[in-house]
Amino acid sequence: MKKAWLISFLFFNMSFAFEAVQPLPTTVKYDRAKAELGKILFHDPSLSKDGKVSCATCHDLYTKCGTDQKPVSTGFAGKKGTVNSPTVFNAAFNFRQFWNGRAKDLKEQLIDPITNPVEMNTTPEEIEEKLNKNPFYRKKFKEIYHTNRIKFEHVADAIVEFEKALITPNSRFDRYLRGLVKLSPEEEEGFKLFKRLGCISCHNGVNFGGNSFQKLGVVIPYPWKPTNPDRYQITRREEDKNVYKVPSLRNITCTYPYLHDGSVSDLKAVVKIMAKYNLGIDIADEDIEKIIAFLETLKGKLPSILTEESE
């Protein structure tokens, strides 16, 4: 019996061990009390300078897959940004944060949108002052962080803990990798095309991306603008123009519009663009339909911290 179980276990794990893509874990470790507090802070616009912009303004978790589904976001005093807001779902699995990877992790990423003049336009000191005047927050931070004085490092820690919980497991494709369901013939053909054409060379790993920097326009040069949020802004090396952190393809059907500037609203169009500029092929419409059928299987479930009652 034990031997049979071991063989079954090994077969199950070996079934996707040789794939370049891996299923999302169904659960991750995080501190639930801190994450619940982080959820409140994430949705609280009072943290911004004018009291009108929260993290959720650009990252709608319940209906827009962790994005705002706009080309660029609207922040403090109605100002428009210049960069498409990537999804915050599964961001904990990215090897760096932001399109150009300038932040090494979620904690380092947090300070940018809070202090950016066109986003929340505030400071850690202003946030501390506001929260320490709020009886609700004083009580919550006292319970969780055992402190009588709320510090920004506590605020950041709680929000990051919440963001760690924002995983979207059990997509149809994850269940396929685990041997729980079969893909339709069109979905399976789309996955084969995804691998055969080379899409998987950039979009791989547990997050179907987010684990490398790659050039947009590696075969045919893609138009470049000085305002692009690329690696060139960090390194000033010519070869880093239009080099970005590869975006995750998880939940891609609802994280539109696409590309760093949100300039492409249609998934079919962006698949065609990537095939042309990065693979050097004019992909047939019927092949695009198959690939999109496969991409639709990457839509996961809402994170449990959004759907379950807090304890």
mmCIF file with all atom_site columns, C-alpha atoms in Angstrom, residues 138-303:
data_model
loop_
_atom_site.group_PDB
_atom_site.id
_atom_site.type_symbol
_atom_site.label_atom_id
_atom_site.label_alt_id
_atom_site.label_comp_id
_atom_site.label_asym_id
_atom_site.label_entity_id
_atom_site.label_seq_id
_atom_site.pdbx_PDB_ins_code
_atom_site.Cartn_x
_atom_site.Cartn_y
_atom_site.Cartn_z
_atom_site.occupancy
_atom_site.B_iso_or_equiv
_atom_site.pdbx_formal_charge
_atom_site.auth_seq_id
_atom_site.auth_comp_id
_atom_site.auth_asym_id
_atom_site.auth_atom_id
_atom_site.pdbx_PDB_model_num
ATOM 1   C CA . ARG A 1 138 ? -4.637  52.668 17.214  1.00 0.00 ? 138 ARG A CA 1
ATOM 2   C CA . LYS A 1 139 ? -6.628  49.735 18.609  1.00 0.00 ? 139 LYS A CA 1
ATOM 3   C CA . LYS A 1 140 ? -5.816  47.410 15.674  1.00 0.00 ? 140 LYS A CA 1
ATOM 4   C CA . PHE A 1 141 ? -2.069  48.164 15.656  1.00 0.00 ? 141 PHE A CA 1
ATOM 5   C CA . LYS A 1 142 ? -1.973  47.797 19.451  1.00 0.00 ? 142 LYS A CA 1
ATOM 6   C CA . GLU A 1 143 ? -3.558  44.340 19.159  1.00 0.00 ? 143 GLU A CA 1
ATOM 7   C CA . ILE A 1 144 ? -1.358  43.123 16.289  1.00 0.00 ? 144 ILE A CA 1
ATOM 8   C CA . TYR A 1 145 ? 1.948   44.984 16.650  1.00 0.00 ? 145 TYR A CA 1
ATOM 9   C CA . HIS A 1 146 ? 1.771   45.607 20.420  1.00 0.00 ? 146 HIS A CA 1
ATOM 10  C CA . THR A 1 147 ? 2.634   49.258 20.035  1.00 0.00 ? 147 THR A CA 1
ATOM 11  C CA . ASN A 1 148 ? 1.165   52.495 21.322  1.00 0.00 ? 148 ASN A CA 1
ATOM 12  C CA . ARG A 1 149 ? 2.682   54.467 18.456  1.00 0.00 ? 149 ARG A CA 1
ATOM 13  C CA . ILE A 1 150 ? 1.941   53.435 14.859  1.00 0.00 ? 150 ILE A CA 1
ATOM 14  C CA . LYS A 1 151 ? 5.020   53.625 12.649  1.00 0.00 ? 151 LYS A CA 1
ATOM 15  C CA . PHE A 1 152 ? 5.125   53.497 8.869   1.00 0.00 ? 152 PHE A CA 1
ATOM 16  C CA . GLU A 1 153 ? 7.119   50.287 9.016   1.00 0.00 ? 153 GLU A CA 1
ATOM 17  C CA . HIS A 1 154 ? 4.089   48.641 10.668  1.00 0.00 ? 154 HIS A CA 1
ATOM 18  C CA . VAL A 1 155 ? 1.810   49.990 7.928   1.00 0.00 ? 155 VAL A CA 1
ATOM 19  C CA . ALA A 1 156 ? 4.112   48.704 5.197   1.00 0.00 ? 156 ALA A CA 1
ATOM 20  C CA . ASP A 1 157 ? 4.448   45.347 6.901   1.00 0.00 ? 157 ASP A CA 1
ATOM 21  C CA . ALA A 1 158 ? 0.662   44.882 7.118   1.00 0.00 ? 158 ALA A CA 1
ATOM 22  C CA . ILE A 1 159 ? 0.053   45.850 3.466   1.00 0.00 ? 159 ILE A CA 1
ATOM 23  C CA . VAL A 1 160 ? 2.859   43.588 2.251   1.00 0.00 ? 160 VAL A CA 1
ATOM 24  C CA . GLU A 1 161 ? 1.456   40.720 4.314   1.00 0.00 ? 161 GLU A CA 1
ATOM 25  C CA . PHE A 1 162 ? -1.905  41.275 2.600   1.00 0.00 ? 162 PHE A CA 1
ATOM 26  C CA . GLU A 1 163 ? -0.280  41.382 -0.844  1.00 0.00 ? 163 GLU A CA 1
ATOM 27  C CA . LYS A 1 164 ? 1.478   38.086 -0.132  1.00 0.00 ? 164 LYS A CA 1
ATOM 28  C CA . ALA A 1 165 ? -1.979  36.542 0.297   1.00 0.00 ? 165 ALA A CA 1
ATOM 29  C CA . LEU A 1 166 ? -3.168  37.741 -3.127  1.00 0.00 ? 166 LEU A CA 1
ATOM 30  C CA . ILE A 1 167 ? -2.670  34.527 -5.047  1.00 0.00 ? 167 ILE A CA 1
ATOM 31  C CA . THR A 1 168 ? -5.175  33.179 -7.580  1.00 0.00 ? 168 THR A CA 1
ATOM 32  C CA . PRO A 1 169 ? -4.854  29.399 -7.398  1.00 0.00 ? 169 PRO A CA 1
ATOM 33  C CA . ASN A 1 170 ? -6.756  26.546 -8.972  1.00 0.00 ? 170 ASN A CA 1
ATOM 34  C CA . SER A 1 171 ? -7.038  27.873 -12.486 1.00 0.00 ? 171 SER A CA 1
ATOM 35  C CA . ARG A 1 172 ? -8.183  25.356 -15.044 1.00 0.00 ? 172 ARG A CA 1
ATOM 36  C CA . PHE A 1 173 ? -4.587  25.046 -16.248 1.00 0.00 ? 173 PHE A CA 1
ATOM 37  C CA . ASP A 1 174 ? -3.254  24.509 -12.715 1.00 0.00 ? 174 ASP A CA 1
ATOM 38  C CA . ARG A 1 175 ? -5.747  21.685 -12.272 1.00 0.00 ? 175 ARG A CA 1
ATOM 39  C CA . TYR A 1 176 ? -4.679  20.290 -15.649 1.00 0.00 ? 176 TYR A CA 1
ATOM 40  C CA . LEU A 1 177 ? -1.038  20.281 -14.525 1.00 0.00 ? 177 LEU A CA 1
ATOM 41  C CA . ARG A 1 178 ? -2.075  18.438 -11.390 1.00 0.00 ? 178 ARG A CA 1
ATOM 42  C CA . GLY A 1 179 ? -3.920  15.830 -13.452 1.00 0.00 ? 179 GLY A CA 1
ATOM 43  C CA . LEU A 1 180 ? -7.342  16.815 -12.156 1.00 0.00 ? 180 LEU A CA 1
ATOM 44  C CA . VAL A 1 181 ? -8.961  17.928 -15.441 1.00 0.00 ? 181 VAL A CA 1
ATOM 45  C CA . LYS A 1 182 ? -8.324  17.640 -19.162 1.00 0.00 ? 182 LYS A CA 1
ATOM 46  C CA . LEU A 1 183 ? -7.980  20.565 -21.512 1.00 0.00 ? 183 LEU A CA 1
ATOM 47  C CA . SER A 1 184 ? -10.295 20.823 -24.497 1.00 0.00 ? 184 SER A CA 1
ATOM 48  C CA . PRO A 1 185 ? -8.681  19.979 -27.860 1.00 0.00 ? 185 PRO A CA 1
ATOM 49  C CA . GLU A 1 186 ? -8.506  23.710 -28.713 1.00 0.00 ? 186 GLU A CA 1
ATOM 50  C CA . GLU A 1 187 ? -6.966  24.602 -25.325 1.00 0.00 ? 187 GLU A CA 1
ATOM 51  C CA . GLU A 1 188 ? -4.435  21.786 -25.610 1.00 0.00 ? 188 GLU A CA 1
ATOM 52  C CA . GLU A 1 189 ? -3.508  22.788 -29.146 1.00 0.00 ? 189 GLU A CA 1
ATOM 53  C CA . GLY A 1 190 ? -3.117  26.369 -27.921 1.00 0.00 ? 190 GLY A CA 1
ATOM 54  C CA . PHE A 1 191 ? -0.710  25.228 -25.205 1.00 0.00 ? 191 PHE A CA 1
ATOM 55  C CA . LYS A 1 192 ? 1.294   23.256 -27.761 1.00 0.00 ? 192 LYS A CA 1
ATOM 56  C CA . LEU A 1 193 ? 1.473   26.337 -30.013 1.00 0.00 ? 193 LEU A CA 1
ATOM 57  C CA . PHE A 1 194 ? 2.471   28.464 -27.002 1.00 0.00 ? 194 PHE A CA 1
ATOM 58  C CA . LYS A 1 195 ? 5.443   26.164 -26.499 1.00 0.00 ? 195 LYS A CA 1
ATOM 59  C CA . ARG A 1 196 ? 6.295   25.456 -30.143 1.00 0.00 ? 196 ARG A CA 1
ATOM 60  C CA . LEU A 1 197 ? 6.296   29.105 -31.235 1.00 0.00 ? 197 LEU A CA 1
ATOM 61  C CA . GLY A 1 198 ? 8.491   30.122 -28.316 1.00 0.00 ? 198 GLY A CA 1
ATOM 62  C CA . CYS A 1 199 ? 6.113   32.180 -26.149 1.00 0.00 ? 199 CYS A CA 1
ATOM 63  C CA . ILE A 1 200 ? 7.117   29.979 -23.236 1.00 0.00 ? 200 ILE A CA 1
ATOM 64  C CA . SER A 1 201 ? 10.755  31.059 -23.507 1.00 0.00 ? 201 SER A CA 1
ATOM 65  C CA . CYS A 1 202 ? 9.759   34.296 -21.698 1.00 0.00 ? 202 CYS A CA 1
ATOM 66  C CA . HIS A 1 203 ? 6.441   33.374 -20.075 1.00 0.00 ? 203 HIS A CA 1
ATOM 67  C CA . ASN A 1 204 ? 7.377   30.440 -17.867 1.00 0.00 ? 204 ASN A CA 1
ATOM 68  C CA . GLY A 1 205 ? 7.670   29.440 -14.233 1.00 0.00 ? 205 GLY A CA 1
ATOM 69  C CA . VAL A 1 206 ? 4.915   29.501 -11.670 1.00 0.00 ? 206 VAL A CA 1
ATOM 70  C CA . ASN A 1 207 ? 3.704   32.953 -12.746 1.00 0.00 ? 207 ASN A CA 1
ATOM 71  C CA . PHE A 1 208 ? 4.013   32.559 -16.542 1.00 0.00 ? 208 PHE A CA 1
ATOM 72  C CA . GLY A 1 209 ? 6.421   35.498 -16.437 1.00 0.00 ? 209 GLY A CA 1
ATOM 73  C CA . GLY A 1 210 ? 7.677   37.876 -13.787 1.00 0.00 ? 210 GLY A CA 1
ATOM 74  C CA . ASN A 1 211 ? 10.967  36.022 -13.515 1.00 0.00 ? 211 ASN A CA 1
ATOM 75  C CA . SER A 1 212 ? 13.204  37.718 -16.113 1.00 0.00 ? 212 SER A CA 1
ATOM 76  C CA . PHE A 1 213 ? 13.875  40.886 -18.083 1.00 0.00 ? 213 PHE A CA 1
ATOM 77  C CA . GLN A 1 214 ? 13.267  40.648 -21.832 1.00 0.00 ? 214 GLN A CA 1
ATOM 78  C CA . LYS A 1 215 ? 13.263  43.026 -24.754 1.00 0.00 ? 215 LYS A CA 1
ATOM 79  C CA . LEU A 1 216 ? 10.025  44.047 -26.459 1.00 0.00 ? 216 LEU A CA 1
ATOM 80  C CA . GLY A 1 217 ? 11.064  43.887 -30.091 1.00 0.00 ? 217 GLY A CA 1
ATOM 81  C CA . VAL A 1 218 ? 13.876  41.345 -29.903 1.00 0.00 ? 218 VAL A CA 1
ATOM 82  C CA . VAL A 1 219 ? 13.432  40.369 -33.602 1.00 0.00 ? 219 VAL A CA 1
ATOM 83  C CA . ILE A 1 220 ? 11.816  43.485 -35.103 1.00 0.00 ? 220 ILE A CA 1
ATOM 84  C CA . PRO A 1 221 ? 12.523  46.771 -33.255 1.00 0.00 ? 221 PRO A CA 1
ATOM 85  C CA . TYR A 1 222 ? 9.445   48.045 -31.385 1.00 0.00 ? 222 TYR A CA 1
ATOM 86  C CA . PRO A 1 223 ? 8.785   51.812 -31.223 1.00 0.00 ? 223 PRO A CA 1
ATOM 87  C CA . TRP A 1 224 ? 10.525  53.389 -28.224 1.00 0.00 ? 224 TRP A CA 1
ATOM 88  C CA . LYS A 1 225 ? 9.787   56.562 -26.271 1.00 0.00 ? 225 LYS A CA 1
ATOM 89  C CA . PRO A 1 226 ? 11.991  58.254 -23.630 1.00 0.00 ? 226 PRO A CA 1
ATOM 90  C CA . THR A 1 227 ? 9.135   57.968 -21.105 1.00 0.00 ? 227 THR A CA 1
ATOM 91  C CA . ASN A 1 228 ? 8.972   54.179 -21.366 1.00 0.00 ? 228 ASN A CA 1
ATOM 92  C CA . PRO A 1 229 ? 9.322   52.501 -17.930 1.00 0.00 ? 229 PRO A CA 1
ATOM 93  C CA . ASP A 1 230 ? 12.092  50.208 -19.160 1.00 0.00 ? 230 ASP A CA 1
ATOM 94  C CA . ARG A 1 231 ? 15.472  49.080 -17.870 1.00 0.00 ? 231 ARG A CA 1
ATOM 95  C CA . TYR A 1 232 ? 17.073  51.989 -19.745 1.00 0.00 ? 232 TYR A CA 1
ATOM 96  C CA . GLN A 1 233 ? 15.669  54.312 -17.062 1.00 0.00 ? 233 GLN A CA 1
ATOM 97  C CA . ILE A 1 234 ? 17.773  52.410 -14.540 1.00 0.00 ? 234 ILE A CA 1
ATOM 98  C CA . THR A 1 235 ? 20.951  51.572 -16.441 1.00 0.00 ? 235 THR A CA 1
ATOM 99  C CA . ARG A 1 236 ? 21.119  54.198 -19.279 1.00 0.00 ? 236 ARG A CA 1
ATOM 100 C CA . ARG A 1 237 ? 22.498  51.476 -21.539 1.00 0.00 ? 237 ARG A CA 1
ATOM 101 C CA . GLU A 1 238 ? 21.238  51.531 -25.134 1.00 0.00 ? 238 GLU A CA 1
ATOM 102 C CA . GLU A 1 239 ? 20.628  47.799 -25.150 1.00 0.00 ? 239 GLU A CA 1
ATOM 103 C CA . ASP A 1 240 ? 18.181  48.203 -22.262 1.00 0.00 ? 240 ASP A CA 1
ATOM 104 C CA . LYS A 1 241 ? 15.718  50.322 -24.242 1.00 0.00 ? 241 LYS A CA 1
ATOM 105 C CA . ASN A 1 242 ? 12.353  48.517 -24.329 1.00 0.00 ? 242 ASN A CA 1
ATOM 106 C CA . VAL A 1 243 ? 13.636  45.896 -21.888 1.00 0.00 ? 243 VAL A CA 1
ATOM 107 C CA . TYR A 1 244 ? 11.010  45.126 -19.229 1.00 0.00 ? 244 TYR A CA 1
ATOM 108 C CA . LYS A 1 245 ? 10.224  42.612 -16.571 1.00 0.00 ? 245 LYS A CA 1
ATOM 109 C CA . VAL A 1 246 ? 8.172   40.000 -18.407 1.00 0.00 ? 246 VAL A CA 1
ATOM 110 C CA . PRO A 1 247 ? 4.554   40.438 -17.284 1.00 0.00 ? 247 PRO A CA 1
ATOM 111 C CA . SER A 1 248 ? 2.693   37.493 -15.832 1.00 0.00 ? 248 SER A CA 1
ATOM 112 C CA . LEU A 1 249 ? 0.082   35.891 -18.076 1.00 0.00 ? 249 LEU A CA 1
ATOM 113 C CA . ARG A 1 250 ? -2.019  34.673 -15.185 1.00 0.00 ? 250 ARG A CA 1
ATOM 114 C CA . ASN A 1 251 ? -5.561  36.102 -15.412 1.00 0.00 ? 251 ASN A CA 1
ATOM 115 C CA . ILE A 1 252 ? -4.463  37.737 -18.665 1.00 0.00 ? 252 ILE A CA 1
ATOM 116 C CA . THR A 1 253 ? -7.992  37.807 -20.095 1.00 0.00 ? 253 THR A CA 1
ATOM 117 C CA . CYS A 1 254 ? -9.041  40.386 -17.498 1.00 0.00 ? 254 CYS A CA 1
ATOM 118 C CA . THR A 1 255 ? -5.836  42.401 -16.948 1.00 0.00 ? 255 THR A CA 1
ATOM 119 C CA . TYR A 1 256 ? -6.265  44.488 -20.093 1.00 0.00 ? 256 TYR A CA 1
ATOM 120 C CA . PRO A 1 257 ? -5.207  46.834 -21.592 1.00 0.00 ? 257 PRO A CA 1
ATOM 121 C CA . TYR A 1 258 ? -1.803  45.410 -22.374 1.00 0.00 ? 258 TYR A CA 1
ATOM 122 C CA . LEU A 1 259 ? 1.866   46.423 -22.637 1.00 0.00 ? 259 LEU A CA 1
ATOM 123 C CA . HIS A 1 260 ? 3.757   48.891 -20.450 1.00 0.00 ? 260 HIS A CA 1
ATOM 124 C CA . ASP A 1 261 ? 1.730   51.847 -21.722 1.00 0.00 ? 261 ASP A CA 1
ATOM 125 C CA . GLY A 1 262 ? -1.646  50.124 -21.908 1.00 0.00 ? 262 GLY A CA 1
ATOM 126 C CA . SER A 1 263 ? -1.767  50.942 -25.598 1.00 0.00 ? 263 SER A CA 1
ATOM 127 C CA . VAL A 1 264 ? -3.319  47.634 -26.703 1.00 0.00 ? 264 VAL A CA 1
ATOM 128 C CA . SER A 1 265 ? -6.819  46.871 -25.461 1.00 0.00 ? 265 SER A CA 1
ATOM 129 C CA . ASP A 1 266 ? -7.415  43.574 -27.257 1.00 0.00 ? 266 ASP A CA 1
ATOM 130 C CA . LEU A 1 267 ? -5.798  40.244 -26.316 1.00 0.00 ? 267 LEU A CA 1
ATOM 131 C CA . LYS A 1 268 ? -5.867  39.017 -29.918 1.00 0.00 ? 268 LYS A CA 1
ATOM 132 C CA . ALA A 1 269 ? -4.045  42.164 -31.021 1.00 0.00 ? 269 ALA A CA 1
ATOM 133 C CA . VAL A 1 270 ? -1.318  41.872 -28.388 1.00 0.00 ? 270 VAL A CA 1
ATOM 134 C CA . VAL A 1 271 ? -0.687  38.199 -29.238 1.00 0.00 ? 271 VAL A CA 1
ATOM 135 C CA . LYS A 1 272 ? -0.258  39.286 -32.873 1.00 0.00 ? 272 LYS A CA 1
ATOM 136 C CA . ILE A 1 273 ? 2.132   42.083 -31.841 1.00 0.00 ? 273 ILE A CA 1
ATOM 137 C CA . MET A 1 274 ? 4.271   39.806 -29.695 1.00 0.00 ? 274 MET A CA 1
ATOM 138 C CA . ALA A 1 275 ? 4.430   37.178 -32.451 1.00 0.00 ? 275 ALA A CA 1
ATOM 139 C CA . LYS A 1 276 ? 5.560   39.795 -34.950 1.00 0.00 ? 276 LYS A CA 1
ATOM 140 C CA . TYR A 1 277 ? 8.079   41.763 -32.889 1.00 0.00 ? 277 TYR A CA 1
ATOM 141 C CA . ASN A 1 278 ? 9.459   39.056 -30.590 1.00 0.00 ? 278 ASN A CA 1
ATOM 142 C CA . LEU A 1 279 ? 9.092   35.874 -32.651 1.00 0.00 ? 279 LEU A CA 1
ATOM 143 C CA . GLY A 1 280 ? 9.345   37.347 -36.132 1.00 0.00 ? 280 GLY A CA 1
ATOM 144 C CA . ILE A 1 281 ? 6.263   35.568 -37.450 1.00 0.00 ? 281 ILE A CA 1
ATOM 145 C CA . ASP A 1 282 ? 2.939   36.634 -38.918 1.00 0.00 ? 282 ASP A CA 1
ATOM 146 C CA . ILE A 1 283 ? 0.738   34.358 -36.847 1.00 0.00 ? 283 ILE A CA 1
ATOM 147 C CA . ALA A 1 284 ? -2.472  33.006 -38.375 1.00 0.00 ? 284 ALA A CA 1
ATOM 148 C CA . ASP A 1 285 ? -5.805  34.079 -36.872 1.00 0.00 ? 285 ASP A CA 1
ATOM 149 C CA . GLU A 1 286 ? -6.803  30.483 -36.160 1.00 0.00 ? 286 GLU A CA 1
ATOM 150 C CA . ASP A 1 287 ? -3.593  29.952 -34.201 1.00 0.00 ? 287 ASP A CA 1
ATOM 151 C CA . ILE A 1 288 ? -4.258  33.117 -32.190 1.00 0.00 ? 288 ILE A CA 1
ATOM 152 C CA . GLU A 1 289 ? -7.706  31.771 -31.309 1.00 0.00 ? 289 GLU A CA 1
ATOM 153 C CA . LYS A 1 290 ? -6.155  28.529 -30.039 1.00 0.00 ? 290 LYS A CA 1
ATOM 154 C CA . ILE A 1 291 ? -3.549  30.371 -27.976 1.00 0.00 ? 291 ILE A CA 1
ATOM 155 C CA . ILE A 1 292 ? -6.233  32.592 -26.464 1.00 0.00 ? 292 ILE A CA 1
ATOM 156 C CA . ALA A 1 293 ? -8.299  29.495 -25.627 1.00 0.00 ? 293 ALA A CA 1
ATOM 157 C CA . PHE A 1 294 ? -5.246  28.267 -23.709 1.00 0.00 ? 294 PHE A CA 1
ATOM 158 C CA . LEU A 1 295 ? -4.652  31.645 -22.049 1.00 0.00 ? 295 LEU A CA 1
ATOM 159 C CA . GLU A 1 296 ? -8.243  31.641 -20.808 1.00 0.00 ? 296 GLU A CA 1
ATOM 160 C CA . THR A 1 297 ? -7.384  28.571 -18.726 1.00 0.00 ? 297 THR A CA 1
ATOM 161 C CA . LEU A 1 298 ? -4.989  30.733 -16.663 1.00 0.00 ? 298 LEU A CA 1
ATOM 162 C CA . LYS A 1 299 ? -7.850  32.543 -14.914 1.00 0.00 ? 299 LYS A CA 1
ATOM 163 C CA . GLY A 1 300 ? -7.600  31.554 -11.248 1.00 0.00 ? 300 GLY A CA 1
ATOM 164 C CA . LYS A 1 301 ? -9.876  31.790 -8.238  1.00 0.00 ? 301 LYS A CA 1
ATOM 165 C CA . LEU A 1 302 ? -10.088 34.915 -6.086  1.00 0.00 ? 302 LEU A CA 1
ATOM 166 C CA . PRO A 1 303 ? -7.688  34.809 -3.121  1.00 0.00 ? 303 PRO A CA 1
#
